[in-house]
Amino acid sequence: MLSIHLRRALYGAGFACALAPAATAQFNQQWVKFQLEPSKLVTQFPLTDATTETDVHWGDLDQDGWTDVAVMRKEHFTSVGKRPNVLLMNENGVLTDRSALYASAAIGTPVADQGFLTPTNDRDVVIADLNADGWLDLVTATTRSDSDPKHIGHPRVYMNLGDDGSGNWLGLRYENARFPQLFDFTNGMPRNPAFCSVDAGDVTNNGLADLYFGDYGSSMADLNDRLIVNDGGAFYADQSQTRMTATMLESAFGAAVNVADMNGDGHKDIVKQTALFAPQYVSISYNNPNNPGMFNIFHDFHVGFAPYHVNVGDLNQDNRLDTIFSDDGADRFRLNQGVDVFGRAIWGPAKTYQFLSGGDQGFGSNNLAADLDMDGFKDVLICNVDVDINNYGGRLNIYRNLGTVPGGDIEMREEREMASDAGWVGVVGMTAPLMTNAHDVAVFDLDNDGDNDIFLSRREGNEVWVNQKNPQFCQTDLGFGGPGTSTLSACGQPLWFGNTSVISVNNAPALAPVLFVLGAGEGALPLLGGTLVPSPFLALVGGFGTDAAGRLRLPLTSTGKSPDLVIQGLVFDAAQPELFQITNAVRIVFN
């Protein structure tokens, strides 16, 4: 494509425009520490490789108190190559591939479909509750699929099936009928879209999530952006042209969109970037508060740059959403400073990030605002692998938010141990070689210990980095497990008042009843071919069962000082001589 060559010519020669002067500050400011934990990720095959790109989103899909991750996979760069997607379920702090078990169902397709296991060309994903039933659903953004049938070439809606009434999660199911056939605006012909981005949010104020898609915007497949409206039952209709203007919907490689209230009027607006060729800007289409769902003001507020990704977040604790930008040149951010007479956000200057050594990597991609050191000020992470053209060789940048006063001005700085890449970069524990070729990044509390961890997807592999601010606390394992393979743990936060741990049964038979024996102390009573530890006996608690993966999760929140408990699980297993597996025992201490 001519536009790609122009982009290379303008921004590819050394990335000179991406460099920034070094900030006056000291090296080795150890503000937050992360540790690589390979055991926290279990997959059937490598999620990325030399020809596969990824995009991720996260949320607690099965409502067990642990955050799960959806990984969209496709052939890298601008291509039609497809890959199966991957569902990583968080099992007691370990992300485990459960795609076949929980995300392979489908209905309404003309031929057999296997959900996540069906290769698709998905470039983005969003997790949101589409039908307001309390369970998170999932929508993909499918890019170039020119000659494919609709169920492959259009965005795919996966509905959360909830549980079976006994606490066993039923997984996600792809439902083809939920998403409409799209048509070309110019000739009315049905066409597959080439979307690069998607976000969800209620723009019509009916309590249900609508969808906005950013378009590739090329001569090969230009359907423009689309606003897809929830009809009230999580079935969707294309209402783009009746609710937005042609200018609002125009994109030239719309790699990022956000559905968010940018002016604080209680109505969600549309934030997007467009950058490959004209138009090149970041804009906001404002929702009309007097007619929710109709967009009446367009504001291209970030102009004169080449923004290839945009995200939003409150960076300075003033309860206004700010913006962060990845750029072909220097990455930037802007602070939201209020609302003008037209109801538009007032934006501060486009500020670059500070460096102690070196400079911006150039050609940024997916970015995220998240609080890494839990000081209340969101930091910024910017990936480097461009989704359009081959630019392997850069790395993830992590910028520390230096703000201290809520509502004040802020600066962002990449901390590092030393001038060279021989030491840690960004955060203590990470080094430049372990941050290269980053496709996407997720930040959430993986292990339920109260701080934010990092899931990083790179060409070289996918990794879990565990935050060391609050190391995960597990109650004492007393042993005596068996017969059978079932195990018991209680991990999360130390059980001070208000803190939460999660009692977990793992490696048990699927869909099996579970009883818990509670005691005040420890004994060793032979029982059912094993050893019962809780003694003196206090209670036998039932009504629980494992899910299809042979696991059970029970949140335990401290409400104050309580006597210590010893707990052990009995799991029904018809294959055992005594019909039960016995877990190890755990002592639970309430501080």
XYZ file of C-alpha atoms in Angstrom:
591
model
C 0.000 0.000 0.000
C 1.254 3.477 -0.831
C 0.192 4.744 2.592
C 2.431 2.222 4.326
C 5.461 3.269 2.285
C 4.787 6.924 3.037
C 4.545 6.145 6.708
C 7.839 4.327 6.662
C 9.471 7.245 4.851
C 8.133 9.807 7.282
C 8.769 7.984 10.537
C 11.075 5.077 9.831
C 14.428 6.832 9.433
C 15.897 6.391 12.874
C 12.807 7.668 14.696
C 14.594 10.964 15.223
C 11.354 12.713 16.055
C 10.718 10.199 18.842
C 13.689 11.162 20.960
C 13.250 13.306 24.041
C 15.843 15.017 26.247
C 16.783 13.128 29.371
C 15.077 14.324 32.535
C 17.126 15.615 35.454
C 16.705 12.799 37.952
C 18.618 9.974 39.563
C 18.963 6.420 38.368
C 17.829 3.388 40.365
C 14.671 4.896 41.863
C 13.179 1.573 43.010
C 9.511 2.506 42.975
C 7.875 -0.899 42.331
C 9.219 -4.422 41.793
C 7.956 -7.276 39.608
C 9.052 -10.898 39.385
C 8.673 -13.171 36.368
C 6.559 -16.220 37.289
C 6.456 -18.823 34.478
C 4.358 -21.175 36.630
C 1.478 -18.656 36.562
C 0.689 -19.428 32.888
C -0.321 -22.870 31.580
C -1.198 -23.156 27.863
C -1.697 -25.919 25.311
C 0.674 -24.240 22.846
C 2.641 -20.958 22.624
C 0.187 -18.069 22.278
C 2.549 -16.015 20.131
C 5.349 -16.785 17.706
C 7.262 -15.144 14.871
C 4.091 -14.732 12.756
C 1.300 -14.304 15.313
C 0.052 -11.127 16.975
C -2.238 -10.944 19.990
C -4.689 -8.622 21.695
C -6.071 -9.181 25.187
C -8.898 -8.170 27.502
C -9.711 -9.349 31.002
C -12.514 -9.794 33.529
C -13.976 -12.319 35.966
C -15.975 -14.425 33.515
C -16.999 -17.260 35.832
C -17.589 -15.088 38.932
C -15.185 -17.045 41.102
C -13.356 -13.950 42.346
C -10.341 -14.383 40.024
C -9.729 -12.302 36.872
C -9.596 -14.241 33.594
C -7.984 -13.275 30.256
C -9.175 -13.601 26.644
C -6.406 -13.672 24.025
C -7.250 -12.836 20.407
C -4.754 -14.222 17.895
C -4.188 -13.601 14.175
C -1.397 -13.602 11.627
C 0.668 -10.519 12.314
C 0.349 -7.179 10.540
C -2.007 -6.329 7.662
C -3.051 -9.768 6.461
C -5.971 -12.178 6.184
C -4.234 -14.954 8.133
C -6.284 -16.565 10.901
C -5.547 -18.186 14.244
C -7.685 -19.792 16.984
C -8.218 -17.656 20.080
C -7.420 -18.666 23.660
C -9.385 -18.384 26.901
C -7.167 -18.268 29.990
C -9.106 -19.006 33.161
C -7.555 -17.811 36.405
C -7.314 -20.861 38.634
C -6.070 -19.760 42.038
C -3.657 -17.275 40.468
C -2.623 -19.468 37.524
C -3.834 -18.545 34.024
C -4.830 -21.856 32.450
C -5.942 -22.524 28.864
C -9.557 -23.695 29.057
C -10.596 -22.777 25.508
C -11.882 -26.232 24.594
C -13.726 -26.681 27.876
C -15.388 -23.271 28.195
C -15.269 -21.451 24.833
C -15.855 -23.995 22.050
C -19.674 -23.875 21.857
C -21.565 -22.136 19.028
C -25.096 -21.837 17.657
C -26.619 -20.302 14.526
C -23.762 -20.946 12.120
C -24.364 -22.475 8.675
C -21.651 -25.068 9.303
C -20.125 -26.487 12.472
C -18.230 -23.892 14.474
C -16.048 -24.387 17.535
C -16.064 -20.922 19.059
C -12.577 -19.857 20.160
C -11.105 -22.930 18.460
C -12.285 -21.761 15.027
C -9.468 -19.805 13.317
C -10.503 -16.175 12.791
C -8.808 -12.900 11.941
C -9.654 -11.137 15.221
C -7.668 -8.007 15.960
C -9.385 -6.737 19.123
C -11.724 -7.896 21.888
C -13.870 -6.376 24.605
C -15.432 -8.021 27.667
C -18.708 -6.511 28.917
C -22.109 -7.536 30.257
C -24.217 -7.260 27.095
C -27.621 -8.370 28.432
C -27.400 -7.023 32.007
C -27.672 -10.481 33.575
C -24.609 -9.941 35.777
C -22.338 -12.197 33.704
C -19.612 -10.787 31.453
C -19.884 -11.533 27.727
C -17.305 -11.052 24.963
C -17.164 -9.439 21.502
C -14.360 -9.637 18.938
C -13.373 -7.143 16.238
C -12.673 -9.046 13.031
C -10.375 -7.464 10.483
C -9.764 -8.357 6.811
C -11.763 -11.472 5.920
C -12.751 -10.473 2.397
C -14.187 -13.710 1.004
C -15.239 -15.475 4.198
C -18.816 -16.258 5.271
C -20.439 -13.905 7.755
C -19.822 -16.026 10.833
C -16.070 -15.868 10.122
C -15.786 -12.388 8.602
C -17.963 -10.421 11.050
C -17.437 -9.613 14.739
C -18.335 -12.561 16.933
C -20.531 -12.211 20.035
C -19.890 -14.759 22.791
C -22.614 -14.916 25.427
C -21.855 -16.000 28.970
C -24.075 -18.973 29.826
C -23.807 -18.368 33.582
C -23.923 -21.356 35.893
C -26.107 -24.421 36.250
C -27.677 -23.307 39.525
C -25.174 -25.284 41.574
C -22.208 -22.965 41.044
C -20.774 -24.741 37.996
C -19.903 -22.302 35.210
C -21.196 -23.236 31.758
C -18.779 -21.116 29.726
C -19.061 -18.860 26.668
C -21.030 -19.596 23.492
C -20.624 -17.932 20.105
C -24.066 -16.819 18.856
C -24.007 -15.801 15.210
C -27.493 -14.240 15.144
C -26.626 -11.581 17.709
C -24.551 -9.507 15.282
C -26.144 -8.031 12.123
C -25.014 -8.405 8.542
C -23.187 -5.201 7.605
C -23.699 -3.370 4.312
C -21.584 -0.972 2.309
C -22.753 2.630 2.821
C -22.151 3.498 -0.827
C -23.837 0.662 -2.733
C -25.881 -1.198 -0.118
C -24.115 -4.488 -0.795
C -23.396 -6.917 2.070
C -19.711 -6.955 3.017
C -17.398 -8.210 5.665
C -15.833 -5.379 7.662
C -12.142 -4.814 8.304
C -12.277 -3.593 11.896
C -9.213 -2.851 13.993
C -10.796 -1.988 17.331
C -13.893 -2.333 19.483
C -15.205 -1.011 22.763
C -18.494 -1.402 24.619
C -20.600 1.054 26.590
C -24.175 2.208 27.031
C -24.545 5.218 24.716
C -28.359 5.154 24.600
C -28.842 5.180 28.396
C -31.068 2.098 28.420
C -28.777 0.195 30.766
C -27.346 -2.081 28.055
C -23.952 -2.060 26.390
C -23.700 -0.845 22.796
C -20.673 -1.465 20.563
C -18.404 0.851 18.599
C -15.937 -0.465 16.005
C -12.954 1.359 14.502
C -12.460 0.669 10.795
C -9.326 -0.235 8.853
C -10.200 2.457 6.326
C -8.494 1.435 3.109
C -9.539 0.983 -0.485
C -9.497 -2.788 0.069
C -12.267 -2.865 2.663
C -13.612 0.495 3.782
C -16.924 0.263 5.611
C -16.089 3.159 7.954
C -16.594 2.929 11.707
C -19.831 1.417 12.956
C -22.044 2.128 15.966
C -23.892 -1.116 16.690
C -26.787 -0.601 19.101
C -28.137 -3.085 21.624
C -31.848 -3.607 20.963
C -32.584 -4.557 24.571
C -31.894 -8.278 24.424
C -28.232 -8.277 23.391
C -29.207 -8.544 19.732
C -27.551 -5.781 17.756
C -28.481 -3.406 14.925
C -26.289 -1.108 12.855
C -27.503 2.454 13.569
C -24.311 4.257 12.595
C -25.729 6.624 9.997
C -28.827 7.578 11.975
C -26.873 8.501 15.119
C -23.528 9.861 13.862
C -22.246 11.986 10.983
C -20.021 10.793 8.147
C -17.112 12.775 9.614
C -17.501 11.028 12.965
C -17.458 7.614 11.282
C -14.486 8.219 8.983
C -11.256 6.383 9.865
C -7.910 5.696 8.276
C -6.739 2.719 10.315
C -8.785 3.161 13.460
C -6.614 1.039 15.758
C -8.238 2.191 19.016
C -11.647 3.355 20.222
C -12.987 4.148 23.689
C -16.596 4.489 24.825
C -16.340 6.824 27.815
C -17.848 9.952 29.362
C -15.236 12.574 28.532
C -17.070 15.736 29.622
C -18.655 14.455 32.832
C -22.279 14.906 31.757
C -23.228 11.305 32.524
C -23.416 10.244 28.868
C -20.805 8.110 27.131
C -18.923 9.623 24.205
C -16.750 8.049 21.491
C -12.969 8.588 21.540
C -10.959 7.343 18.559
C -7.767 7.835 16.583
C -7.158 7.746 12.849
C -3.595 7.898 11.602
C -2.468 5.914 8.567
C -3.348 8.650 6.086
C -5.769 11.591 6.082
C -7.527 12.179 8.398
C -4.875 12.006 11.137
C -6.081 12.966 14.595
C -7.664 11.836 17.840
C -11.270 12.928 18.123
C -14.260 12.808 20.430
C -17.820 12.494 19.175
C -20.001 13.848 21.981
C -23.252 12.219 23.015
C -26.186 14.651 23.099
C -27.415 14.742 26.734
C -30.804 15.987 25.535
C -31.156 13.056 23.148
C -28.967 10.199 24.430
C -27.503 8.024 21.742
C -27.469 10.827 19.160
C -24.050 12.429 18.646
C -24.129 16.150 17.917
C -20.600 17.551 18.458
C -17.383 16.405 16.794
C -14.041 17.600 18.156
C -10.680 16.584 16.629
C -8.628 17.824 19.569
C -5.280 16.064 19.019
C -4.077 17.147 15.569
C -0.668 17.385 13.919
C 0.643 14.019 15.097
C 0.493 10.385 13.924
C -1.434 8.732 16.770
C -1.668 4.961 16.394
C -3.446 4.194 19.635
C -5.411 6.094 22.258
C -6.651 5.172 25.701
C -8.293 7.011 28.568
C -7.866 7.129 32.331
C -7.792 9.614 35.198
C -4.085 10.357 35.468
C -4.106 13.127 38.092
C -7.001 12.183 40.402
C -9.340 15.014 39.447
C -12.231 12.705 38.430
C -11.808 13.653 34.755
C -10.694 11.216 32.080
C -7.358 12.077 30.497
C -5.890 10.653 27.287
C -2.694 8.781 26.408
C -1.410 8.376 22.858
C 0.955 5.988 21.090
C 2.500 7.675 18.084
C 4.707 6.961 15.120
C 6.854 9.729 16.590
C 6.979 10.672 20.258
C 4.237 9.220 22.469
C 2.254 11.772 24.467
C -0.523 12.376 26.996
C -2.984 15.184 27.682
C -4.805 16.200 30.852
C -8.523 16.967 30.809
C -8.868 20.428 32.348
C -12.626 20.982 32.360
C -15.491 21.669 29.963
C -15.937 24.560 27.537
C -19.149 26.405 26.676
C -19.946 23.869 23.957
C -19.775 20.928 26.351
C -16.389 19.705 25.081
C -13.473 18.675 27.258
C -10.732 21.317 27.521
C -7.345 19.738 26.858
C -3.973 20.693 28.235
C -0.835 20.573 26.097
C 0.361 17.327 24.512
C 3.148 16.307 26.885
C 5.917 13.839 26.092
C 7.362 11.290 28.492
C 10.661 11.793 30.322
C 13.691 9.526 29.928
C 16.756 9.130 32.134
C 18.574 7.661 29.155
C 17.675 7.020 25.531
C 14.220 7.937 24.262
C 10.930 6.880 22.780
C 10.906 3.600 20.847
C 8.824 4.981 17.978
C 5.903 3.225 16.265
C 3.891 2.629 19.458
C 0.798 0.434 19.618
C -1.560 -0.787 22.367
C -1.344 1.293 25.514
C -2.849 1.286 28.984
C -3.178 3.501 32.055
C -2.929 1.473 35.271
C -1.656 1.987 38.821
C 1.399 -0.232 39.251
C 2.654 0.958 42.645
C -0.816 1.445 44.172
C -0.211 5.109 45.032
C -3.515 6.222 43.476
C -1.918 7.730 40.356
C -2.190 5.695 37.153
C 1.037 4.895 35.364
C 1.295 4.287 31.606
C 2.396 1.235 29.619
C 2.950 1.474 25.842
C 3.603 -1.529 23.614
C 5.727 -1.245 20.510
C 4.658 -3.764 17.845
C 2.756 -1.894 15.174
C -0.342 -3.790 14.007
C 0.057 -2.466 10.461
C 3.638 -3.025 9.337
C 6.618 -5.081 10.433
C 8.502 -3.144 13.093
C 9.882 -5.779 15.419
C 12.858 -4.587 17.410
C 11.486 -2.122 19.967
C 10.169 -2.853 23.454
C 7.513 -2.076 26.019
C 7.825 1.310 27.726
C 6.586 1.743 31.308
C 6.223 5.277 32.614
C 5.929 6.157 36.299
C 3.332 8.771 37.185
C 5.185 11.356 39.279
C 2.002 13.042 40.500
C 1.512 13.575 44.234
C -1.247 16.202 44.507
C -4.773 15.243 43.353
C -5.861 17.555 40.550
C -2.388 18.902 39.933
C -0.149 18.754 36.902
C 1.880 15.579 36.407
C 4.929 14.269 34.616
C 5.595 10.712 33.440
C 9.077 9.187 33.534
C 10.663 5.911 32.508
C 12.726 4.890 35.529
C 15.814 2.710 35.066
C 18.705 1.320 37.064
C 21.477 2.738 34.888
C 22.100 4.516 31.595
C 22.629 1.266 29.697
C 20.138 -1.579 29.294
C 22.246 -3.825 31.514
C 20.041 -3.056 34.529
C 16.300 -2.983 35.123
C 14.158 -0.720 32.942
C 10.701 0.736 33.696
C 10.092 -1.269 36.861
C 12.492 -3.146 39.105
C 12.816 -6.714 37.841
C 12.145 -6.143 34.163
C 15.034 -5.800 31.716
C 15.044 -4.554 28.136
C 15.505 -8.038 26.559
C 12.405 -9.266 28.427
C 10.284 -6.366 27.145
C 11.023 -6.547 23.416
C 8.400 -6.937 20.686
C 5.371 -6.314 22.908
C 1.967 -6.797 21.247
C -0.318 -6.060 24.204
C -0.319 -5.814 27.980
C -2.886 -6.371 30.727
C -2.695 -5.089 34.294
C -4.884 -6.580 37.037
C -4.624 -8.354 40.389
C -3.831 -11.873 39.212
C -3.279 -13.470 42.609
C -5.810 -11.527 44.721
C -3.169 -10.112 47.034
C -4.263 -6.485 46.630
C -1.734 -5.219 44.073
C -1.678 -5.155 40.267
C 0.258 -7.744 38.274
C 1.199 -7.715 34.562
C 0.325 -10.122 31.760
C 2.619 -9.297 28.843
C 2.139 -10.671 25.334
C 5.277 -10.531 23.171
C 6.434 -12.120 19.938
C 8.815 -14.220 22.034
C 6.036 -15.489 24.302
C 3.495 -14.554 26.944
C 4.573 -13.905 30.495
C 3.146 -13.192 33.922
C 4.963 -10.647 36.069
C 3.886 -10.680 39.713
C 3.935 -7.448 41.696
C 6.028 -7.779 44.845
C 4.371 -4.930 46.736
C 1.925 -7.305 48.426
C 3.223 -10.861 47.967
C 0.391 -13.365 47.773
C -0.339 -14.834 51.199
C -1.401 -18.458 51.529
C -2.652 -20.002 54.736
C -0.596 -22.852 56.216
C -0.846 -26.191 54.426
C -0.990 -28.953 57.042
C -0.730 -31.814 54.539
C -2.449 -35.234 54.907
C -3.985 -35.134 51.420
C -5.366 -38.310 49.834
C -6.740 -40.570 48.677
C -7.169 -38.957 45.240
C -5.644 -35.874 43.631
C -7.841 -33.115 45.121
C -5.985 -30.247 46.778
C -7.116 -27.383 49.024
C -5.639 -23.899 49.455
C -6.651 -20.547 50.919
C -4.718 -17.727 49.238
C -5.082 -14.001 48.691
C -4.694 -11.345 51.352
C -3.873 -11.918 55.009
C -7.233 -12.009 56.762
C -7.222 -8.660 58.475
C -10.612 -6.946 58.771
C -12.054 -6.443 55.281
C -9.378 -8.498 53.495
C -10.306 -11.434 51.280
C -8.786 -14.830 50.586
C -10.198 -17.502 48.313
C -10.652 -21.098 49.450
C -9.862 -23.229 46.393
C -10.293 -26.887 45.581
C -8.235 -28.002 42.559
C -7.440 -31.206 40.651
C -10.722 -32.768 41.710
C -13.290 -34.741 39.671
C -15.532 -32.598 37.485
C -19.004 -31.643 38.737
C -18.482 -33.412 42.051
C -20.202 -32.599 45.383
C -17.841 -31.188 48.023
C -18.133 -31.211 51.829
C -15.923 -29.152 54.131
C -14.977 -30.340 57.605
C -14.193 -27.535 60.055
C -12.287 -27.921 63.309
C -10.746 -25.791 66.019
C -7.404 -27.603 65.975
C -5.414 -30.484 64.495
C -5.780 -34.224 64.883
C -5.120 -37.338 62.821
C -8.203 -39.553 62.568
C -8.166 -42.362 59.956
C -11.158 -41.838 57.625
C -12.243 -43.092 54.173
C -8.781 -44.380 53.366
C -7.112 -41.129 54.370
C -6.630 -38.912 57.412
C -9.097 -36.383 58.839
C -7.209 -33.499 60.436
C -9.747 -30.970 61.865
C -10.190 -31.714 65.583
C -12.033 -30.977 67.789
C -14.798 -31.147 65.178
C -16.905 -27.964 64.757
C -19.053 -28.383 61.638
C -19.648 -30.242 58.383
C -20.606 -27.801 55.605
C -22.078 -28.943 52.283
C -23.994 -27.648 49.292
C -20.906 -27.051 47.133
C -19.607 -28.678 43.952
C -16.695 -28.524 41.561
C -17.022 -27.125 38.046
C -16.259 -28.828 34.734
C -12.549 -28.256 35.314
C -12.663 -29.962 38.714
C -12.276 -26.802 40.778
C -14.231 -24.837 43.379
C -13.732 -21.229 44.504
C -15.176 -19.740 47.713
C -14.268 -16.139 48.691
C -13.609 -15.682 52.414
C -13.675 -12.108 53.757
C -12.622 -11.273 57.308
C -15.179 -9.324 59.344
C -13.020 -9.092 62.435
C -10.936 -11.162 64.830
C -12.142 -14.781 64.867
C -10.780 -18.055 66.268
C -8.440 -19.928 63.964
C -9.934 -22.739 61.882
C -8.657 -25.951 60.374
C -10.476 -26.919 57.160
C -10.357 -30.020 54.965
C -12.398 -31.046 51.912
C -14.207 -34.273 51.084
C -14.879 -34.636 47.344
C -17.232 -37.308 46.045
C -15.541 -39.692 43.608
C -17.295 -42.915 42.595
C -13.966 -44.317 41.407
C -12.539 -44.353 44.939
C -12.992 -47.463 47.114
C -14.563 -45.298 49.844
C -16.333 -42.984 47.304
C -14.448 -39.859 48.432
C -11.222 -38.034 47.751
C -9.781 -36.194 50.744
C -7.886 -32.939 50.293
C -4.999 -31.727 52.381
C -5.897 -29.696 55.480
C -5.306 -25.948 55.807
C -5.088 -23.796 58.935
C -6.877 -20.440 58.479
C -5.733 -17.638 60.775
C -7.842 -14.483 61.226
C -5.428 -11.706 62.194
